């Protein structure tokens, strides 16, 4: 019996050491050297070096002078991230969407883009389609007394064109660029 238990325990200990300590340390070390920005959470810093958030997590910007991200079922909190789990037939979802649509509706611009009314799967998606950002430009321009063309140029600068999928705009990056206009 001892002939079987000792090798089994030794192998379990060795595999625990390799897969639980050595491999994670090696991957972490390689990531820190090769991709330090991504390995540390894609943190976004202001001019003073203070962390303002992550480029991978939506932020809640309030007021007409800012571009707004998608709604969040978890109030943009990473601990409570996730979808609302409300089915399309749920009256609560319909009421929330109607309320959002009424608050965002601009008669001269037509219907509110769907991305401004629905949450993402994680509730923390920082990206919007360019159309959803363009819909907000007149509101932000009026609040900041800026020409629409200047905000359209900022949107174009903040638009990402991934290898796969449609173009997207990181709202946090766009709002940071907007903040720099005032300095």
PDB file of N, CA and C in Angstrom, residues 38-99:
ATOM      1  N   UNK A  38      -1.514  46.013 -20.019  1.00  0.00           N
ATOM      2  CA  UNK A  38      -2.655  45.103 -19.939  1.00  0.00           C
ATOM      3  C   UNK A  38      -2.589  44.240 -18.682  1.00  0.00           C
ATOM      4  N   UNK A  39      -1.405  43.803 -18.307  1.00  0.00           N
ATOM      5  CA  UNK A  39      -1.260  42.940 -17.139  1.00  0.00           C
ATOM      6  C   UNK A  39      -1.638  43.654 -15.846  1.00  0.00           C
ATOM      7  N   UNK A  40      -1.561  44.969 -15.857  1.00  0.00           N
ATOM      8  CA  UNK A  40      -1.899  45.745 -14.662  1.00  0.00           C
ATOM      9  C   UNK A  40      -3.289  46.358 -14.721  1.00  0.00           C
ATOM     10  N   UNK A  41      -4.131  45.864 -15.607  1.00  0.00           N
ATOM     11  CA  UNK A  41      -5.528  46.275 -15.618  1.00  0.00           C
ATOM     12  C   UNK A  41      -5.887  47.370 -16.595  1.00  0.00           C
ATOM     13  N   UNK A  42      -5.004  47.719 -17.523  1.00  0.00           N
ATOM     14  CA  UNK A  42      -5.271  48.782 -18.503  1.00  0.00           C
ATOM     15  C   UNK A  42      -5.743  50.056 -17.808  1.00  0.00           C
ATOM     16  N   UNK A  43      -5.018  50.444 -16.773  1.00  0.00           N
ATOM     17  CA  UNK A  43      -5.401  51.603 -15.967  1.00  0.00           C
ATOM     18  C   UNK A  43      -5.241  52.901 -16.756  1.00  0.00           C
ATOM     19  N   UNK A  44      -6.171  53.811 -16.535  1.00  0.00           N
ATOM     20  CA  UNK A  44      -6.153  55.124 -17.171  1.00  0.00           C
ATOM     21  C   UNK A  44      -5.831  56.138 -16.090  1.00  0.00           C
ATOM     22  N   UNK A  45      -4.838  56.970 -16.353  1.00  0.00           N
ATOM     23  CA  UNK A  45      -4.400  57.961 -15.367  1.00  0.00           C
ATOM     24  C   UNK A  45      -4.628  59.368 -15.889  1.00  0.00           C
ATOM     25  N   UNK A  46      -4.836  60.310 -14.969  1.00  0.00           N
ATOM     26  CA  UNK A  46      -4.985  61.703 -15.365  1.00  0.00           C
ATOM     27  C   UNK A  46      -3.605  62.353 -15.449  1.00  0.00           C
ATOM     28  N   UNK A  47      -3.586  63.662 -15.672  1.00  0.00           N
ATOM     29  CA  UNK A  47      -2.313  64.378 -15.830  1.00  0.00           C
ATOM     30  C   UNK A  47      -1.447  64.358 -14.581  1.00  0.00           C
ATOM     31  N   UNK A  48      -2.073  64.173 -13.399  1.00  0.00           N
ATOM     32  CA  UNK A  48      -1.326  64.112 -12.148  1.00  0.00           C
ATOM     33  C   UNK A  48      -0.881  62.689 -11.808  1.00  0.00           C
ATOM     34  N   UNK A  49      -1.208  61.726 -12.659  1.00  0.00           N
ATOM     35  CA  UNK A  49      -0.819  60.343 -12.429  1.00  0.00           C
ATOM     36  C   UNK A  49      -1.799  59.550 -11.581  1.00  0.00           C
ATOM     37  N   UNK A  50      -2.918  60.159 -11.212  1.00  0.00           N
ATOM     38  CA  UNK A  50      -3.923  59.462 -10.407  1.00  0.00           C
ATOM     39  C   UNK A  50      -4.731  58.520 -11.302  1.00  0.00           C
ATOM     40  N   UNK A  51      -5.035  57.346 -10.787  1.00  0.00           N
ATOM     41  CA  UNK A  51      -5.822  56.384 -11.539  1.00  0.00           C
ATOM     42  C   UNK A  51      -7.253  56.893 -11.631  1.00  0.00           C
ATOM     43  N   UNK A  52      -7.750  56.991 -12.856  1.00  0.00           N
ATOM     44  CA  UNK A  52      -9.128  57.458 -13.090  1.00  0.00           C
ATOM     45  C   UNK A  52     -10.069  56.308 -13.402  1.00  0.00           C
ATOM     46  N   UNK A  53      -9.525  55.135 -13.663  1.00  0.00           N
ATOM     47  CA  UNK A  53     -10.344  53.972 -13.992  1.00  0.00           C
ATOM     48  C   UNK A  53      -9.561  53.030 -14.863  1.00  0.00           C
ATOM     49  N   UNK A  54     -10.275  52.144 -15.487  1.00  0.00           N
ATOM     50  CA  UNK A  54      -9.684  51.188 -16.415  1.00  0.00           C
ATOM     51  C   UNK A  54     -10.316  51.394 -17.776  1.00  0.00           C
ATOM     52  N   UNK A  55      -9.514  51.273 -18.806  1.00  0.00           N
ATOM     53  CA  UNK A  55     -10.039  51.394 -20.167  1.00  0.00           C
ATOM     54  C   UNK A  55     -10.978  50.247 -20.493  1.00  0.00           C
ATOM     55  N   UNK A  56     -11.036  49.240 -19.639  1.00  0.00           N
ATOM     56  CA  UNK A  56     -11.868  48.064 -19.883  1.00  0.00           C
ATOM     57  C   UNK A  56     -13.186  48.096 -19.116  1.00  0.00           C
ATOM     58  N   UNK A  57     -13.402  49.121 -18.299  1.00  0.00           N
ATOM     59  CA  UNK A  57     -14.605  49.190 -17.457  1.00  0.00           C
ATOM     60  C   UNK A  57     -15.289  50.532 -17.657  1.00  0.00           C
ATOM     61  N   UNK A  58     -16.585  50.497 -17.920  1.00  0.00           N
ATOM     62  CA  UNK A  58     -17.353  51.721 -18.130  1.00  0.00           C
ATOM     63  C   UNK A  58     -17.404  52.543 -16.843  1.00  0.00           C
ATOM     64  N   UNK A  59     -17.516  53.838 -17.020  1.00  0.00           N
ATOM     65  CA  UNK A  59     -17.635  54.764 -15.903  1.00  0.00           C
ATOM     66  C   UNK A  59     -18.985  55.475 -16.019  1.00  0.00           C
ATOM     67  N   UNK A  60     -19.524  55.919 -14.917  1.00  0.00           N
ATOM     68  CA  UNK A  60     -20.799  56.616 -14.904  1.00  0.00           C
ATOM     69  C   UNK A  60     -20.543  58.117 -14.937  1.00  0.00           C
ATOM     70  N   UNK A  61     -20.743  58.719 -16.100  1.00  0.00           N
ATOM     71  CA  UNK A  61     -20.593  60.165 -16.241  1.00  0.00           C
ATOM     72  C   UNK A  61     -21.973  60.792 -16.177  1.00  0.00           C
ATOM     73  N   UNK A  62     -22.133  61.767 -15.325  1.00  0.00           N
ATOM     74  CA  UNK A  62     -23.426  62.434 -15.144  1.00  0.00           C
ATOM     75  C   UNK A  62     -23.356  63.838 -15.730  1.00  0.00           C
ATOM     76  N   UNK A  63     -24.473  64.305 -16.210  1.00  0.00           N
ATOM     77  CA  UNK A  63     -24.553  65.664 -16.724  1.00  0.00           C
ATOM     78  C   UNK A  63     -24.520  65.701 -18.242  1.00  0.00           C
ATOM     79  N   UNK A  64     -25.064  66.784 -18.769  1.00  0.00           N
ATOM     80  CA  UNK A  64     -25.159  66.938 -20.220  1.00  0.00           C
ATOM     81  C   UNK A  64     -23.820  67.207 -20.884  1.00  0.00           C
ATOM     82  N   UNK A  65     -22.822  67.606 -20.129  1.00  0.00           N
ATOM     83  CA  UNK A  65     -21.529  67.935 -20.698  1.00  0.00           C
ATOM     84  C   UNK A  65     -20.610  66.742 -20.920  1.00  0.00           C
ATOM     85  N   UNK A  66     -21.099  65.551 -20.666  1.00  0.00           N
ATOM     86  CA  UNK A  66     -20.286  64.340 -20.816  1.00  0.00           C
ATOM     87  C   UNK A  66     -20.994  63.344 -21.729  1.00  0.00           C
ATOM     88  N   UNK A  67     -20.200  62.524 -22.388  1.00  0.00           N
ATOM     89  CA  UNK A  67     -20.760  61.404 -23.128  1.00  0.00           C
ATOM     90  C   UNK A  67     -21.092  60.308 -22.123  1.00  0.00           C
ATOM     91  N   UNK A  68     -22.226  59.693 -22.289  1.00  0.00           N
ATOM     92  CA  UNK A  68     -22.676  58.650 -21.369  1.00  0.00           C
ATOM     93  C   UNK A  68     -22.434  57.283 -21.979  1.00  0.00           C
ATOM     94  N   UNK A  69     -22.052  56.341 -21.137  1.00  0.00           N
ATOM     95  CA  UNK A  69     -21.842  54.958 -21.566  1.00  0.00           C
ATOM     96  C   UNK A  69     -23.180  54.226 -21.598  1.00  0.00           C
ATOM     97  N   UNK A  70     -23.117  52.955 -21.925  1.00  0.00           N
ATOM     98  CA  UNK A  70     -24.328  52.131 -21.870  1.00  0.00           C
ATOM     99  C   UNK A  70     -24.841  52.101 -20.439  1.00  0.00           C
ATOM    100  N   UNK A  71     -26.148  51.876 -20.265  1.00  0.00           N
ATOM    101  CA  UNK A  71     -26.652  51.694 -18.900  1.00  0.00           C
ATOM    102  C   UNK A  71     -26.002  50.459 -18.264  1.00  0.00           C
ATOM    103  N   UNK A  72     -25.945  50.438 -16.953  1.00  0.00           N
ATOM    104  CA  UNK A  72     -25.356  49.313 -16.232  1.00  0.00           C
ATOM    105  C   UNK A  72     -26.370  48.736 -15.257  1.00  0.00           C
ATOM    106  N   UNK A  73     -26.555  47.422 -15.325  1.00  0.00           N
ATOM    107  CA  UNK A  73     -27.467  46.758 -14.396  1.00  0.00           C
ATOM    108  C   UNK A  73     -26.900  46.756 -12.979  1.00  0.00           C
ATOM    109  N   UNK A  74     -25.585  46.881 -12.840  1.00  0.00           N
ATOM    110  CA  UNK A  74     -24.940  46.853 -11.531  1.00  0.00           C
ATOM    111  C   UNK A  74     -24.404  48.190 -11.092  1.00  0.00           C
ATOM    112  N   UNK A  75     -24.917  49.293 -11.640  1.00  0.00           N
ATOM    113  CA  UNK A  75     -24.487  50.646 -11.274  1.00  0.00           C
ATOM    114  C   UNK A  75     -22.981  50.845 -11.465  1.00  0.00           C
ATOM    115  N   UNK A  76     -22.415  50.205 -12.481  1.00  0.00           N
ATOM    116  CA  UNK A  76     -21.002  50.325 -12.847  1.00  0.00           C
ATOM    117  C   UNK A  76     -20.062  49.804 -11.761  1.00  0.00           C
ATOM    118  N   UNK A  77     -20.567  49.002 -10.841  1.00  0.00           N
ATOM    119  CA  UNK A  77     -19.739  48.419  -9.783  1.00  0.00           C
ATOM    120  C   UNK A  77     -19.231  47.060 -10.259  1.00  0.00           C
ATOM    121  N   UNK A  78     -17.935  46.845 -10.149  1.00  0.00           N
ATOM    122  CA  UNK A  78     -17.365  45.589 -10.628  1.00  0.00           C
ATOM    123  C   UNK A  78     -17.795  44.394  -9.791  1.00  0.00           C
ATOM    124  N   UNK A  79     -18.090  44.598  -8.532  1.00  0.00           N
ATOM    125  CA  UNK A  79     -18.514  43.494  -7.675  1.00  0.00           C
ATOM    126  C   UNK A  79     -19.870  42.967  -8.122  1.00  0.00           C
ATOM    127  N   UNK A  80     -20.748  43.866  -8.525  1.00  0.00           N
ATOM    128  CA  UNK A  80     -22.099  43.479  -8.910  1.00  0.00           C
ATOM    129  C   UNK A  80     -22.256  43.418 -10.429  1.00  0.00           C
ATOM    130  N   UNK A  81     -21.161  43.177 -11.141  1.00  0.00           N
ATOM    131  CA  UNK A  81     -21.266  43.196 -12.597  1.00  0.00           C
ATOM    132  C   UNK A  81     -22.127  42.043 -13.089  1.00  0.00           C
ATOM    133  N   UNK A  82     -22.732  42.264 -14.203  1.00  0.00           N
ATOM    134  CA  UNK A  82     -23.565  41.250 -14.826  1.00  0.00           C
ATOM    135  C   UNK A  82     -24.810  41.860 -15.407  1.00  0.00           C
ATOM    136  N   UNK A  83     -25.518  41.054 -16.132  1.00  0.00           N
ATOM    137  CA  UNK A  83     -26.743  41.518 -16.760  1.00  0.00           C
ATOM    138  C   UNK A  83     -27.859  41.592 -15.728  1.00  0.00           C
ATOM    139  N   UNK A  84     -28.942  42.264 -16.101  1.00  0.00           N
ATOM    140  CA  UNK A  84     -30.070  42.406 -15.188  1.00  0.00           C
ATOM    141  C   UNK A  84     -30.887  41.123 -15.106  1.00  0.00           C
ATOM    142  N   UNK A  85     -30.717  40.235 -16.081  1.00  0.00           N
ATOM    143  CA  UNK A  85     -31.468  38.986 -16.162  1.00  0.00           C
ATOM    144  C   UNK A  85     -32.961  39.212 -16.352  1.00  0.00           C
ATOM    145  N   UNK A  86     -33.342  40.375 -16.851  1.00  0.00           N
ATOM    146  CA  UNK A  86     -34.732  40.636 -17.177  1.00  0.00           C
ATOM    147  C   UNK A  86     -34.976  40.153 -18.604  1.00  0.00           C
ATOM    148  N   UNK A  87     -35.989  39.328 -18.777  1.00  0.00           N
ATOM    149  CA  UNK A  87     -36.286  38.803 -20.106  1.00  0.00           C
ATOM    150  C   UNK A  87     -36.922  39.887 -20.957  1.00  0.00           C
ATOM    151  N   UNK A  88     -36.879  39.742 -22.279  1.00  0.00           N
ATOM    152  CA  UNK A  88     -37.499  40.742 -23.151  1.00  0.00           C
ATOM    153  C   UNK A  88     -38.993  40.926 -22.885  1.00  0.00           C
ATOM    154  N   UNK A  89     -39.640  39.929 -22.322  1.00  0.00           N
ATOM    155  CA  UNK A  89     -41.070  40.041 -22.044  1.00  0.00           C
ATOM    156  C   UNK A  89     -41.364  40.626 -20.659  1.00  0.00           C
ATOM    157  N   UNK A  90     -40.338  40.923 -19.892  1.00  0.00           N
ATOM    158  CA  UNK A  90     -40.526  41.442 -18.541  1.00  0.00           C
ATOM    159  C   UNK A  90     -40.964  42.911 -18.589  1.00  0.00           C
ATOM    160  N   UNK A  91     -42.081  43.258 -17.957  1.00  0.00           N
ATOM    161  CA  UNK A  91     -42.540  44.645 -17.956  1.00  0.00           C
ATOM    162  C   UNK A  91     -41.542  45.618 -17.315  1.00  0.00           C
ATOM    163  N   UNK A  92     -40.773  45.163 -16.345  1.00  0.00           N
ATOM    164  CA  UNK A  92     -39.789  46.034 -15.700  1.00  0.00           C
ATOM    165  C   UNK A  92     -38.719  46.483 -16.694  1.00  0.00           C
ATOM    166  N   UNK A  93     -38.293  45.582 -17.576  1.00  0.00           N
ATOM    167  CA  UNK A  93     -37.309  45.942 -18.598  1.00  0.00           C
ATOM    168  C   UNK A  93     -37.917  46.944 -19.575  1.00  0.00           C
ATOM    169  N   UNK A  94     -39.139  46.690 -20.000  1.00  0.00           N
ATOM    170  CA  UNK A  94     -39.797  47.604 -20.931  1.00  0.00           C
ATOM    171  C   UNK A  94     -39.941  48.998 -20.325  1.00  0.00           C
ATOM    172  N   UNK A  95     -40.287  49.073 -19.049  1.00  0.00           N
ATOM    173  CA  UNK A  95     -40.433  50.371 -18.383  1.00  0.00           C
ATOM    174  C   UNK A  95     -39.089  51.091 -18.261  1.00  0.00           C
ATOM    175  N   UNK A  96     -38.044  50.342 -17.917  1.00  0.00           N
ATOM    176  CA  UNK A  96     -36.715  50.958 -17.806  1.00  0.00           C
ATOM    177  C   UNK A  96     -36.277  51.521 -19.152  1.00  0.00           C
ATOM    178  N   UNK A  97     -36.452  50.737 -20.212  1.00  0.00           N
ATOM    179  CA  UNK A  97     -36.035  51.175 -21.545  1.00  0.00           C
ATOM    180  C   UNK A  97     -36.869  52.378 -21.989  1.00  0.00           C
ATOM    181  N   UNK A  98     -38.170  52.362 -21.736  1.00  0.00           N
ATOM    182  CA  UNK A  98     -39.021  53.504 -22.097  1.00  0.00           C
ATOM    183  C   UNK A  98     -38.573  54.761 -21.360  1.00  0.00           C
ATOM    184  N   UNK A  99     -38.244  54.621 -20.079  1.00  0.00           N
ATOM    185  CA  UNK A  99     -37.778  55.764 -19.300  1.00  0.00           C
ATOM    186  C   UNK A  99     -36.468  56.316 -19.830  1.00  0.00           C
TER     187      UNK A  99
END
